């Protein structure tokens, strides 16, 4: 079994990023024994965008969201996510 170099202690994340950008991880980590890990509580990074929508569409979203007792922006995100999944499913099937 190969001997791995010890991972140094870093003063900051920037120092660590710079180190890993210039060093091969296989000299420091035994990737053959690595296991896949899931982080279920991580929230996706959100980015604010501006979309111009017709008043009637916003009114309809607000009405539907009110029936479901959720903010209309959350409902819009759900609709977009559902449609994206549907589009990707069709692309994979084609």
Short mmCIF file of C-alpha atoms in Angstrom, two decimals:
data_model
loop_
_atom_site.label_atom_id
_atom_site.label_comp_id
_atom_site.label_asym_id
_atom_site.label_seq_id
_atom_site.Cartn_x
_atom_site.Cartn_y
_atom_site.Cartn_z
CA UNK A 1 0.00 0.00 0.00
CA UNK A 2 1.45 3.38 -0.97
CA UNK A 3 2.36 5.89 1.70
CA UNK A 4 0.42 9.14 1.48
CA UNK A 5 1.75 12.58 2.30
CA UNK A 6 0.07 14.32 5.27
CA UNK A 7 -2.40 17.04 4.33
CA UNK A 8 -1.02 20.33 5.64
CA UNK A 9 -2.93 22.67 7.97
CA UNK A 10 -4.20 25.74 6.14
CA UNK A 11 -4.56 29.29 7.48
CA UNK A 12 -7.53 30.04 5.24
CA UNK A 13 -9.77 28.59 2.55
CA UNK A 14 -7.89 30.65 -0.02
CA UNK A 15 -4.61 29.00 1.04
CA UNK A 16 -6.24 25.59 0.77
CA UNK A 17 -7.72 26.35 -2.67
CA UNK A 18 -4.30 27.52 -3.90
CA UNK A 19 -2.65 24.39 -2.52
CA UNK A 20 -5.08 21.95 -4.17
CA UNK A 21 -4.94 23.87 -7.45
CA UNK A 22 -1.21 23.08 -7.63
CA UNK A 23 -0.99 19.61 -6.01
CA UNK A 24 -2.21 16.15 -6.98
CA UNK A 25 -4.73 14.80 -4.44
CA UNK A 26 -3.72 11.20 -5.16
CA UNK A 27 -0.47 11.87 -3.29
CA UNK A 28 -2.46 12.83 -0.18
CA UNK A 29 -5.73 10.88 -0.25
CA UNK A 30 -6.52 7.20 -0.76
CA UNK A 31 -9.44 7.63 -3.16
CA UNK A 32 -9.92 3.85 -3.47
CA UNK A 33 -11.24 3.74 0.08
CA UNK A 34 -13.38 6.87 -0.31
CA UNK A 35 -17.13 6.57 0.14
CA UNK A 36 -19.84 8.69 -1.43
CA UNK A 37 -21.56 10.94 1.10
CA UNK A 38 -24.86 12.78 0.82
CA UNK A 39 -25.57 16.07 2.55
CA UNK A 40 -29.38 16.12 2.73
CA UNK A 41 -29.68 19.45 4.57
CA UNK A 42 -27.74 21.57 2.08
CA UNK A 43 -29.79 24.24 0.42
CA UNK A 44 -29.16 25.06 -3.22
CA UNK A 45 -27.59 28.40 -3.97
CA UNK A 46 -30.25 30.87 -5.02
CA UNK A 47 -29.82 33.71 -7.46
CA UNK A 48 -32.24 36.59 -7.85
CA UNK A 49 -33.52 37.22 -11.37
CA UNK A 50 -36.01 39.64 -12.82
CA UNK A 51 -38.74 38.27 -15.09
CA UNK A 52 -41.46 40.41 -16.59
CA UNK A 53 -44.78 38.57 -16.53
CA UNK A 54 -48.24 39.67 -17.66
CA UNK A 55 -50.50 40.84 -14.81
CA UNK A 56 -53.04 38.07 -15.49
CA UNK A 57 -50.32 35.42 -15.12
CA UNK A 58 -49.16 36.86 -11.81
CA UNK A 59 -52.78 37.07 -10.65
CA UNK A 60 -53.34 33.44 -11.57
CA UNK A 61 -50.17 32.36 -9.76
CA UNK A 62 -51.20 34.27 -6.65
CA UNK A 63 -54.67 32.72 -6.68
CA UNK A 64 -53.29 29.18 -7.02
CA UNK A 65 -50.65 29.83 -4.39
CA UNK A 66 -53.29 31.18 -2.02
CA UNK A 67 -55.32 27.96 -2.42
CA UNK A 68 -52.19 25.97 -1.51
CA UNK A 69 -51.25 28.39 1.28
CA UNK A 70 -47.75 29.04 -0.09
CA UNK A 71 -46.07 32.17 -1.46
CA UNK A 72 -46.60 32.61 -5.20
CA UNK A 73 -42.83 32.74 -5.77
CA UNK A 74 -42.50 29.28 -4.20
CA UNK A 75 -45.27 27.98 -6.45
CA UNK A 76 -43.54 29.44 -9.49
CA UNK A 77 -40.30 27.66 -8.49
CA UNK A 78 -42.23 24.39 -8.16
CA UNK A 79 -43.79 24.85 -11.59
CA UNK A 80 -40.42 25.62 -13.17
CA UNK A 81 -38.73 22.64 -11.50
CA UNK A 82 -41.52 20.27 -12.60
CA UNK A 83 -41.35 21.52 -16.17
CA UNK A 84 -37.54 21.22 -16.25
CA UNK A 85 -37.76 17.59 -15.05
CA UNK A 86 -40.35 16.89 -17.75
CA UNK A 87 -38.20 18.47 -20.48
CA UNK A 88 -35.10 16.54 -19.41
CA UNK A 89 -37.08 13.29 -19.28
CA UNK A 90 -38.27 13.83 -22.87
CA UNK A 91 -34.77 14.68 -24.08
CA UNK A 92 -33.34 11.48 -22.56
CA UNK A 93 -36.12 9.39 -24.12
CA UNK A 94 -35.52 10.83 -27.60
#
